[in-house]
Amino acid sequence: MADISLKLLSDFVSIQSVSTDPSRHSEILKAVEFLKKEIKSLGFEVNIYKKKGCPPLIIGIYRPASTKVSKVSARQVGIYAHYDVQPEDPVGKWGSPPFELTRRNGKLFGRGVADDKGHIIQIIEAIRRLVETRHASSLHNNIVLIFEGEEENASGNFEELINQARKDLENIDVFYILDMGMKAKNIPQIFYGLRGIIAGELKIKIGETDLHSGVYGNRVLNPVQIIAELLVKIKDGKTHQIKIPSFNDRVKEISQKEMEKSMPSFEVNGIKSGYTGDGTKTIIPCEATLKFSIRLVPNQKAKEIKKIVEDFIKNNLPKEVDFTLELSDGGDPFYTDFENPYSKKTAEILADVFKNKTYFNRSGGSIAAAEILQRVFAKPVILTGFTLDDCNIHAPNENIDCEMFEKGITALQKILRQ
Ligand SMILES: [Zn+2]
């Protein structure tokens, strides 16, 4: 790997841009400054779009010096990636400090290297190599970089920020979303479908303080028991079917093979309550918090499902408990027609660089930006990326494969020049 991209990735990973943690907002701003400086040094104009309390959207625009050749064939290529990362917990399970880029066994480890800082550095490095060749023809396309800072926190403000940036984006011919992985090492893939997502948090409170379980047991409601009973009503633990009435009404008829990847889902992300330290503490906890996320498939609308889930939870809690329920506005599922010339050309480039056929696939993950960019600008959206299955995104020991990182840069150079 080129030293320059390695150094850049190392500096970028050391910035703790965790968007879900308000106490690290200053790190988000540090990441913005870092990217602004790098992109500017490549000759980009940088526009930062802000909204109070939300990570800024970075737009970088490259307009090559106009030549006769470029005027005829220049395209506007938009490239999206996100600079925020997931929290590093549980820190003890990392083999090396999460915010220190570490190399071992042909892989680079660090929070964000796969999701999605590695892709950002690949994009910057690909552009740097094209710009530094100094031939007018090496980068004749207009390039528009779209770097989001709130992807790991449900992208609630992305559409509003994109609308603020509309004049920078409205002439883009094709959008690339670099936040995905390969089918296997050296086997590229392009995604044409993603699930939508809604994130939720339910807090239940039965009193001001924990109670003695011997004295009050069986006499008061236990908030964890209430959550457990609610969860059983929401989902069948064996079939994974969501049992909330009306939830599945719009689920599109899809083939068995696709269903394995693309059924809607409801998953508990965490429960916080009571005592979980060493030894015993015989209490009835006074409160409990449940965090969960719901994935949606084509035809389901986040807004509609949000209302269905909200009503169901409210109607299925004991009348006497105090609770608060928060559900994110969520993102709709994404499905695109991949029979367009840009997808075909990209598949050819990837196949050429990795020496294997490019697969077209759906993913169970969610990237709100894909659905939003497609709906707002009505242009082809191509999702791809260079991480591998064992890259541990959102988990300890997140990593990227050095060889795929380097080849990805080569592929991006060709994609930007097409
Ligand atoms: Zn991501």
CSV table of C-alpha atoms and ligand atoms in Angstrom, one decimal:
chain,number,residue,atom,x,y,z
A,1,MET,CA,0.0,0.0,0.0
A,2,ALA,CA,1.1,3.5,-0.8
A,3,ASP,CA,2.5,5.2,2.3
A,4,ILE,CA,0.6,8.3,1.6
A,5,SER,CA,-2.8,6.6,1.7
A,6,LEU,CA,-1.8,4.6,4.7
A,7,LYS,CA,-0.8,7.7,6.6
A,8,LEU,CA,-4.1,9.4,5.6
A,9,LEU,CA,-6.2,6.5,6.8
A,10,SER,CA,-4.3,6.3,10.0
A,11,ASP,CA,-4.9,10.0,10.7
A,12,PHE,CA,-8.6,9.6,9.8
A,13,VAL,CA,-9.1,6.5,11.9
A,14,SER,CA,-7.6,8.3,15.0
A,15,ILE,CA,-10.6,10.8,14.9
A,16,GLN,CA,-13.4,9.4,17.0
A,17,SER,CA,-16.3,10.5,14.8
A,18,VAL,CA,-19.0,8.5,16.5
A,19,SER,CA,-22.2,10.2,15.4
A,20,THR,CA,-24.5,8.4,17.9
A,21,ASP,CA,-22.5,9.9,20.9
A,22,PRO,CA,-23.3,13.6,21.4
A,23,SER,CA,-20.2,14.0,23.7
A,24,ARG,CA,-18.0,13.3,20.7
A,25,HIS,CA,-19.5,16.0,18.4
A,26,SER,CA,-16.2,17.8,18.5
A,27,GLU,CA,-14.6,14.7,16.9
A,28,ILE,CA,-17.2,14.9,14.1
A,29,LEU,CA,-16.2,18.5,13.5
A,30,LYS,CA,-12.5,17.4,13.5
A,31,ALA,CA,-13.3,14.8,10.8
A,32,VAL,CA,-15.0,17.6,8.7
A,33,GLU,CA,-11.9,19.8,9.0
A,34,PHE,CA,-9.6,16.9,8.1
A,35,LEU,CA,-11.6,16.0,4.9
A,36,LYS,CA,-12.1,19.7,3.9
A,37,LYS,CA,-8.3,20.2,4.0
A,38,GLU,CA,-7.6,17.0,2.0
A,39,ILE,CA,-10.2,17.6,-0.7
A,40,LYS,CA,-9.2,21.3,-1.1
A,41,SER,CA,-5.5,20.3,-1.6
A,42,LEU,CA,-6.7,18.2,-4.6
A,43,GLY,CA,-8.2,21.3,-6.2
A,44,PHE,CA,-11.8,20.8,-5.1
A,45,GLU,CA,-14.2,23.5,-4.1
A,46,VAL,CA,-15.7,22.5,-0.7
A,47,ASN,CA,-19.2,23.4,0.5
A,48,ILE,CA,-20.3,22.5,4.0
A,49,TYR,CA,-24.0,22.2,4.7
A,50,LYS,CA,-25.1,22.4,8.3
A,51,LYS,CA,-28.1,22.0,10.6
A,52,LYS,CA,-28.0,22.6,14.3
A,53,GLY,CA,-27.0,19.6,16.4
A,54,CYS,CA,-26.4,17.4,13.3
A,55,PRO,CA,-23.1,16.4,11.7
A,56,PRO,CA,-22.4,18.6,8.6
A,57,LEU,CA,-22.7,17.3,5.0
A,58,ILE,CA,-19.5,17.8,3.0
A,59,ILE,CA,-19.8,18.4,-0.7
A,60,GLY,CA,-16.6,18.6,-2.7
A,61,ILE,CA,-16.7,19.7,-6.4
A,62,TYR,CA,-14.0,19.1,-8.9
A,63,ARG,CA,-14.2,20.9,-12.3
A,64,PRO,CA,-11.4,20.0,-14.5
A,65,ALA,CA,-9.7,22.8,-16.6
A,66,SER,CA,-11.9,22.9,-19.6
A,67,THR,CA,-10.5,21.6,-22.9
A,68,LYS,CA,-12.3,20.7,-26.1
A,69,VAL,CA,-12.2,17.1,-25.2
A,70,SER,CA,-13.6,17.5,-21.8
A,71,LYS,CA,-16.5,19.7,-23.0
A,72,VAL,CA,-17.7,17.0,-25.3
A,73,SER,CA,-17.4,14.0,-23.1
A,74,ALA,CA,-17.4,15.2,-19.5
A,75,ARG,CA,-19.9,13.7,-17.1
A,76,GLN,CA,-20.9,14.6,-13.6
A,77,VAL,CA,-20.0,11.7,-11.3
A,78,GLY,CA,-21.3,11.8,-7.7
A,79,ILE,CA,-19.6,9.7,-5.1
A,80,TYR,CA,-21.2,9.1,-1.7
A,81,ALA,CA,-19.5,7.8,1.5
A,82,HIS,CA,-19.9,8.6,5.2
A,83,TYR,CA,-17.3,9.8,7.7
A,84,ASP,CA,-19.0,8.9,10.9
A,85,VAL,CA,-18.4,5.5,12.6
A,86,GLN,CA,-20.1,3.2,15.0
A,87,PRO,CA,-19.2,3.2,18.8
A,88,GLU,CA,-16.1,1.1,19.5
A,89,ASP,CA,-17.7,-1.0,22.3
A,90,PRO,CA,-16.8,-3.6,23.6
A,91,VAL,CA,-13.3,-2.2,23.7
A,92,GLY,CA,-11.9,-5.3,25.5
A,93,LYS,CA,-12.6,-7.5,22.5
A,94,TRP,CA,-10.3,-5.5,20.2
A,95,GLY,CA,-6.9,-7.0,19.4
A,96,SER,CA,-5.5,-3.5,19.1
A,97,PRO,CA,-6.8,0.0,20.2
A,98,PRO,CA,-9.9,0.8,18.0
A,99,PHE,CA,-8.7,4.2,17.0
A,100,GLU,CA,-5.2,3.3,16.2
A,101,LEU,CA,-4.7,1.9,12.7
A,102,THR,CA,-2.8,-1.4,13.1
A,103,ARG,CA,-1.6,-3.8,10.4
A,104,ARG,CA,-1.5,-7.6,10.9
A,105,ASN,CA,-1.8,-10.6,8.5
A,106,GLY,CA,-2.4,-8.5,5.4
A,107,LYS,CA,-5.2,-6.6,7.0
A,108,LEU,CA,-5.6,-3.1,8.5
A,109,PHE,CA,-7.6,-2.9,11.8
A,110,GLY,CA,-9.4,0.1,13.3
A,111,ARG,CA,-12.9,1.5,13.8
A,112,GLY,CA,-14.2,2.7,10.5
A,113,VAL,CA,-11.6,1.2,8.2
A,114,ALA,CA,-14.4,-0.9,6.5
A,115,ASP,CA,-17.4,1.3,7.3
A,116,ASP,CA,-16.8,3.7,5.8
A,117,LYS,CA,-13.5,5.6,6.2
A,118,GLY,CA,-11.5,3.2,4.1
A,119,HIS,CA,-13.7,3.9,1.1
A,120,ILE,CA,-13.3,7.7,1.6
A,121,ILE,CA,-9.5,7.4,1.6
A,122,GLN,CA,-9.7,5.1,-1.4
A,123,ILE,CA,-11.7,7.8,-3.2
A,124,ILE,CA,-9.3,10.6,-2.2
A,125,GLU,CA,-6.3,8.5,-3.2
A,126,ALA,CA,-7.8,7.6,-6.6
A,127,ILE,CA,-8.4,11.3,-7.3
A,128,ARG,CA,-5.0,12.3,-6.1
A,129,ARG,CA,-3.3,9.8,-8.5
A,130,LEU,CA,-5.4,11.1,-11.4
A,131,VAL,CA,-4.8,14.8,-10.6
A,132,GLU,CA,-1.1,14.3,-10.1
A,133,THR,CA,-0.7,12.7,-13.5
A,134,ARG,CA,-1.4,16.2,-14.8
A,135,HIS,CA,-2.7,15.1,-18.2
A,136,ALA,CA,-5.9,17.0,-19.0
A,137,SER,CA,-7.5,13.8,-20.2
A,138,SER,CA,-6.8,11.8,-17.0
A,139,LEU,CA,-9.7,13.4,-15.1
A,140,HIS,CA,-12.0,15.1,-17.6
A,141,ASN,CA,-15.2,14.3,-15.6
A,142,ASN,CA,-16.7,16.6,-13.0
A,143,ILE,CA,-16.5,14.9,-9.7
A,144,VAL,CA,-18.9,15.6,-6.8
A,145,LEU,CA,-18.0,14.1,-3.4
A,146,ILE,CA,-20.9,13.7,-1.0
A,147,PHE,CA,-19.6,12.8,2.5
A,148,GLU,CA,-22.3,12.3,5.1
A,149,GLY,CA,-21.7,12.4,8.9
A,150,GLU,CA,-24.9,10.8,10.2
A,151,GLU,CA,-25.2,7.5,8.5
A,152,GLU,CA,-24.7,5.5,11.6
A,153,ASN,CA,-27.3,7.5,13.4
A,154,ALA,CA,-30.2,6.8,10.9
A,155,SER,CA,-29.5,9.7,8.4
A,156,GLY,CA,-32.5,11.6,9.8
A,157,ASN,CA,-31.2,14.9,8.3
A,158,PHE,CA,-29.7,13.7,5.1
A,159,GLU,CA,-32.6,14.6,2.9
A,160,GLU,CA,-32.8,18.1,4.3
A,161,LEU,CA,-29.1,18.7,3.8
A,162,ILE,CA,-29.2,17.3,0.3
A,163,ASN,CA,-31.9,19.7,-0.5
A,164,GLN,CA,-29.8,22.6,0.9
A,165,ALA,CA,-27.0,21.3,-1.5
A,166,ARG,CA,-29.3,20.9,-4.4
A,167,LYS,CA,-27.5,23.3,-6.8
A,168,ASP,CA,-24.2,21.2,-6.3
A,169,LEU,CA,-26.0,18.0,-7.0
A,170,GLU,CA,-28.7,18.5,-9.6
A,171,ASN,CA,-26.6,17.9,-12.7
A,172,ILE,CA,-25.0,14.7,-11.5
A,173,ASP,CA,-25.4,11.9,-14.1
A,174,VAL,CA,-24.7,8.9,-11.9
A,175,PHE,CA,-24.3,8.4,-8.1
A,176,TYR,CA,-21.9,5.9,-6.6
A,177,ILE,CA,-22.4,4.7,-3.1
A,178,LEU,CA,-19.2,3.4,-1.7
A,179,ASP,CA,-20.3,1.7,1.5
A,180,MET,CA,-20.6,-2.0,0.6
A,181,GLY,CA,-18.6,-5.1,0.4
A,182,MET,CA,-17.3,-7.7,-2.2
A,183,LYS,CA,-18.9,-11.1,-2.7
A,184,ALA,CA,-15.5,-12.6,-1.8
A,185,LYS,CA,-11.9,-11.7,-2.1
A,186,ASN,CA,-11.3,-10.6,-5.7
A,187,ILE,CA,-15.0,-11.1,-6.6
A,188,PRO,CA,-16.7,-7.8,-7.0
A,189,GLN,CA,-20.4,-7.1,-6.7
A,190,ILE,CA,-22.9,-4.3,-7.3
A,191,PHE,CA,-26.0,-4.1,-5.1
A,192,TYR,CA,-29.5,-3.2,-6.5
A,193,GLY,CA,-31.6,-3.6,-3.3
A,194,LEU,CA,-31.3,-2.6,0.3
A,195,ARG,CA,-33.7,-2.9,3.3
A,196,GLY,CA,-35.1,0.2,5.0
A,197,ILE,CA,-34.6,0.8,8.7
A,198,ILE,CA,-36.4,2.2,11.7
A,199,ALA,CA,-34.6,2.5,15.1
A,200,GLY,CA,-36.5,2.6,18.4
A,201,GLU,CA,-36.1,3.1,22.1
A,202,LEU,CA,-38.6,2.2,24.8
A,203,LYS,CA,-38.1,3.3,28.4
A,204,ILE,CA,-40.4,1.8,31.1
A,205,LYS,CA,-40.5,3.2,34.6
A,206,ILE,CA,-42.4,1.7,37.6
A,207,GLY,CA,-41.0,4.0,40.3
A,208,GLU,CA,-38.3,6.2,41.5
A,209,THR,CA,-36.0,3.6,43.2
A,210,ASP,CA,-35.3,-0.1,42.9
A,211,LEU,CA,-37.3,-2.3,45.3
A,212,HIS,CA,-36.5,-5.2,47.6
A,213,SER,CA,-37.4,-8.3,45.6
A,214,GLY,CA,-38.3,-10.3,48.8
A,215,VAL,CA,-40.6,-7.7,50.1
A,216,TYR,CA,-42.2,-6.5,46.8
A,217,GLY,CA,-41.8,-9.6,44.6
A,218,ASN,CA,-45.1,-10.6,42.9
A,219,ARG,CA,-46.7,-7.4,44.1
A,220,VAL,CA,-45.3,-4.8,41.6
A,221,LEU,CA,-44.7,-4.9,37.9
A,222,ASN,CA,-41.2,-5.7,36.8
A,223,PRO,CA,-40.1,-3.6,33.8
A,224,VAL,CA,-37.8,-6.3,32.4
A,225,GLN,CA,-40.7,-8.8,32.5
A,226,ILE,CA,-42.9,-6.3,30.7
A,227,ILE,CA,-40.3,-5.9,28.0
A,228,ALA,CA,-39.9,-9.7,27.7
A,229,GLU,CA,-43.7,-10.2,27.3
A,230,LEU,CA,-43.9,-7.4,24.7
A,231,LEU,CA,-41.0,-9.0,22.7
A,232,VAL,CA,-42.8,-12.3,22.6
A,233,LYS,CA,-45.9,-10.6,21.2
A,234,ILE,CA,-43.8,-8.8,18.5
A,235,LYS,CA,-41.8,-11.6,17.1
A,236,ASP,CA,-41.9,-15.4,16.8
A,237,GLY,CA,-38.5,-16.6,18.1
A,238,LYS,CA,-38.5,-19.7,15.9
A,239,THR,CA,-39.8,-18.5,12.5
A,240,HIS,CA,-38.6,-14.9,13.0
A,241,GLN,CA,-42.0,-13.8,11.7
A,242,ILE,CA,-43.1,-10.4,12.9
A,243,LYS,CA,-46.5,-10.8,14.5
A,244,ILE,CA,-47.6,-7.2,14.7
A,245,PRO,CA,-50.9,-7.0,12.7
A,246,SER,CA,-50.7,-5.2,9.4
A,247,PHE,CA,-46.8,-5.1,9.5
A,248,ASN,CA,-46.4,-7.6,6.7
A,249,ASP,CA,-49.3,-6.4,4.5
A,250,ARG,CA,-47.1,-4.8,1.9
A,251,VAL,CA,-44.2,-7.2,1.8
A,252,LYS,CA,-43.6,-7.8,-1.9
A,253,GLU,CA,-43.8,-11.3,-3.3
A,254,ILE,CA,-40.2,-12.3,-3.6
A,255,SER,CA,-38.5,-15.5,-4.4
A,256,GLN,CA,-37.3,-17.9,-1.7
A,257,LYS,CA,-33.7,-17.2,-2.4
A,258,GLU,CA,-34.2,-13.4,-2.1
A,259,MET,CA,-36.4,-13.9,0.9
A,260,GLU,CA,-33.4,-15.3,2.9
A,261,LYS,CA,-31.6,-12.0,2.5
A,262,SER,CA,-34.5,-9.7,2.4
A,263,MET,CA,-37.3,-10.4,4.9
A,264,PRO,CA,-38.3,-7.6,7.2
A,265,SER,CA,-36.8,-8.1,10.7
A,266,PHE,CA,-37.2,-6.9,14.2
A,267,GLU,CA,-34.1,-7.2,16.4
A,268,VAL,CA,-33.3,-6.2,20.0
A,269,ASN,CA,-30.1,-4.2,20.0
A,270,GLY,CA,-29.8,-4.0,23.8
A,271,ILE,CA,-31.6,-4.0,27.1
A,272,LYS,CA,-30.5,-1.9,30.1
A,273,SER,CA,-31.9,-2.5,33.6
A,274,GLY,CA,-31.3,-3.5,37.1
A,275,TYR,CA,-28.1,-5.0,38.4
A,276,THR,CA,-25.7,-6.9,36.2
A,277,GLY,CA,-22.4,-6.7,38.2
A,278,ASP,CA,-20.7,-9.4,40.2
A,279,GLY,CA,-22.5,-11.2,43.0
A,280,THR,CA,-26.1,-10.8,43.7
A,281,LYS,CA,-28.4,-7.8,44.4
A,282,THR,CA,-32.0,-8.9,45.0
A,283,ILE,CA,-34.0,-6.0,43.6
A,284,ILE,CA,-36.9,-5.3,41.3
A,285,PRO,CA,-35.5,-2.6,39.0
A,286,CYS,CA,-37.4,0.6,38.8
A,287,GLU,CA,-36.8,1.1,35.1
A,288,ALA,CA,-35.7,-0.7,31.9
A,289,THR,CA,-34.6,0.5,28.5
A,290,LEU,CA,-35.0,-1.4,25.3
A,291,LYS,CA,-33.2,-0.5,22.1
A,292,PHE,CA,-34.3,-2.2,18.8
A,293,SER,CA,-34.2,-1.8,15.1
A,294,ILE,CA,-36.6,-2.9,12.3
A,295,ARG,CA,-35.5,-3.6,8.8
A,296,LEU,CA,-38.0,-3.1,5.9
A,297,VAL,CA,-38.2,-4.6,2.5
A,298,PRO,CA,-39.6,-3.2,-0.9
A,299,ASN,CA,-43.1,-1.9,-0.7
A,300,GLN,CA,-43.0,-1.2,3.0
A,301,LYS,CA,-43.0,2.5,3.9
A,302,ALA,CA,-41.1,3.6,6.9
A,303,LYS,CA,-43.7,6.2,7.9
A,304,GLU,CA,-46.5,3.7,7.8
A,305,ILE,CA,-44.6,1.0,9.6
A,306,LYS,CA,-43.5,3.5,12.3
A,307,LYS,CA,-47.2,4.2,13.1
A,308,ILE,CA,-48.1,0.5,13.1
A,309,VAL,CA,-45.3,-0.4,15.5
A,310,GLU,CA,-45.9,2.7,17.7
A,311,ASP,CA,-49.6,1.8,18.1
A,312,PHE,CA,-48.9,-1.8,18.8
A,313,ILE,CA,-46.3,-1.1,21.5
A,314,LYS,CA,-48.6,1.5,23.2
A,315,ASN,CA,-51.6,-0.9,23.2
A,316,ASN,CA,-49.6,-3.8,24.5
A,317,LEU,CA,-48.1,-2.3,27.6
A,318,PRO,CA,-49.8,-2.5,31.0
A,319,LYS,CA,-52.0,0.5,31.5
A,320,GLU,CA,-50.4,1.5,34.8
A,321,VAL,CA,-46.7,1.9,33.7
A,322,ASP,CA,-45.0,5.1,32.7
A,323,PHE,CA,-43.2,4.8,29.5
A,324,THR,CA,-41.6,6.8,26.7
A,325,LEU,CA,-41.3,5.5,23.2
A,326,GLU,CA,-39.0,7.0,20.5
A,327,LEU,CA,-38.9,5.8,16.9
A,328,SER,CA,-36.7,7.3,14.2
A,329,ASP,CA,-38.4,8.5,11.1
A,330,GLY,CA,-36.4,5.8,9.4
A,331,GLY,CA,-35.4,5.1,5.8
A,332,ASP,CA,-37.4,3.5,3.1
A,333,PRO,CA,-36.1,0.3,1.3
A,334,PHE,CA,-34.1,0.8,-1.9
A,335,TYR,CA,-34.6,-1.0,-5.1
A,336,THR,CA,-33.1,0.0,-8.4
A,337,ASP,CA,-33.1,-1.1,-12.0
A,338,PHE,CA,-29.6,-2.2,-12.7
A,339,GLU,CA,-30.0,-2.5,-16.5
A,340,ASN,CA,-28.5,1.0,-17.1
A,341,PRO,CA,-25.3,1.7,-19.1
A,342,TYR,CA,-23.5,3.0,-16.0
A,343,SER,CA,-24.1,-0.2,-14.0
A,344,LYS,CA,-22.9,-2.3,-17.0
A,345,LYS,CA,-19.8,-0.2,-17.5
A,346,THR,CA,-19.0,-0.3,-13.8
A,347,ALA,CA,-19.4,-4.1,-13.7
A,348,GLU,CA,-17.0,-4.3,-16.6
A,349,ILE,CA,-14.4,-2.1,-14.9
A,350,LEU,CA,-14.6,-4.1,-11.7
A,351,ALA,CA,-14.4,-7.4,-13.5
A,352,ASP,CA,-11.3,-6.2,-15.4
A,353,VAL,CA,-9.5,-5.0,-12.2
A,354,PHE,CA,-10.3,-8.0,-10.0
A,355,LYS,CA,-10.1,-10.5,-12.9
A,356,ASN,CA,-13.5,-12.0,-12.0
A,357,LYS,CA,-17.1,-11.6,-13.1
A,358,THR,CA,-19.1,-8.9,-11.2
A,359,TYR,CA,-22.2,-10.2,-9.4
A,360,PHE,CA,-25.4,-8.2,-9.0
A,361,ASN,CA,-27.0,-8.7,-5.6
A,362,ARG,CA,-29.3,-7.5,-2.8
A,363,SER,CA,-28.1,-6.7,0.7
A,364,GLY,CA,-29.9,-7.0,4.1
A,365,GLY,CA,-28.3,-3.8,5.3
A,366,SER,CA,-29.7,-0.3,5.0
A,367,ILE,CA,-28.2,2.9,3.6
A,368,ALA,CA,-30.8,5.7,3.7
A,369,ALA,CA,-28.8,7.8,1.2
A,370,ALA,CA,-29.4,5.3,-1.6
A,371,GLU,CA,-33.1,5.6,-1.5
A,372,ILE,CA,-33.0,9.4,-0.9
A,373,LEU,CA,-30.6,10.2,-3.7
A,374,GLN,CA,-32.5,8.0,-6.2
A,375,ARG,CA,-35.9,9.5,-5.2
A,376,VAL,CA,-34.7,13.1,-5.2
A,377,PHE,CA,-32.5,13.1,-8.3
A,378,ALA,CA,-34.0,10.2,-10.4
A,379,LYS,CA,-30.5,9.1,-11.6
A,380,PRO,CA,-28.8,5.7,-11.5
A,381,VAL,CA,-27.4,4.8,-8.1
A,382,ILE,CA,-24.7,2.2,-8.0
A,383,LEU,CA,-23.8,0.6,-4.7
A,384,THR,CA,-20.5,-1.1,-4.4
A,385,GLY,CA,-17.4,-1.3,-2.2
A,386,PHE,CA,-14.2,-3.3,-1.4
A,387,THR,CA,-14.7,-4.8,2.1
A,388,LEU,CA,-14.8,-8.6,2.7
A,389,ASP,CA,-17.3,-10.7,4.7
A,390,ASP,CA,-14.9,-11.0,7.7
A,391,CYS,CA,-14.4,-7.2,8.0
A,392,ASN,CA,-16.4,-7.0,11.3
A,393,ILE,CA,-18.3,-3.8,10.6
A,394,HIS,CA,-20.1,-2.4,13.7
A,395,ALA,CA,-18.0,-4.9,15.8
A,396,PRO,CA,-14.6,-5.3,17.4
A,397,ASN,CA,-11.6,-5.8,15.1
A,398,GLU,CA,-13.1,-4.0,12.1
A,399,ASN,CA,-10.7,-4.5,9.2
A,400,ILE,CA,-9.9,-4.1,5.5
A,401,ASP,CA,-7.8,-6.4,3.4
A,402,CYS,CA,-4.7,-4.5,2.1
A,403,GLU,CA,-4.8,-6.1,-1.4
A,404,MET,CA,-8.5,-5.2,-1.9
A,405,PHE,CA,-7.9,-1.7,-0.6
A,406,GLU,CA,-5.2,-1.1,-3.2
A,407,LYS,CA,-7.1,-2.8,-6.1
A,408,GLY,CA,-10.2,-0.7,-5.1
A,409,ILE,CA,-8.2,2.5,-5.6
A,410,THR,CA,-7.3,1.2,-9.1
A,411,ALA,CA,-10.9,0.4,-9.9
A,412,LEU,CA,-12.0,3.9,-8.6
A,413,GLN,CA,-9.5,5.6,-10.9
A,414,LYS,CA,-11.1,3.8,-13.9
A,415,ILE,CA,-14.6,4.5,-12.7
A,416,LEU,CA,-13.9,8.2,-12.3
A,417,ARG,CA,-12.4,8.4,-15.8
A,418,GLN,CA,-15.1,6.4,-17.6
B,1,ZN,ZN,-21.6,2.4,6.4
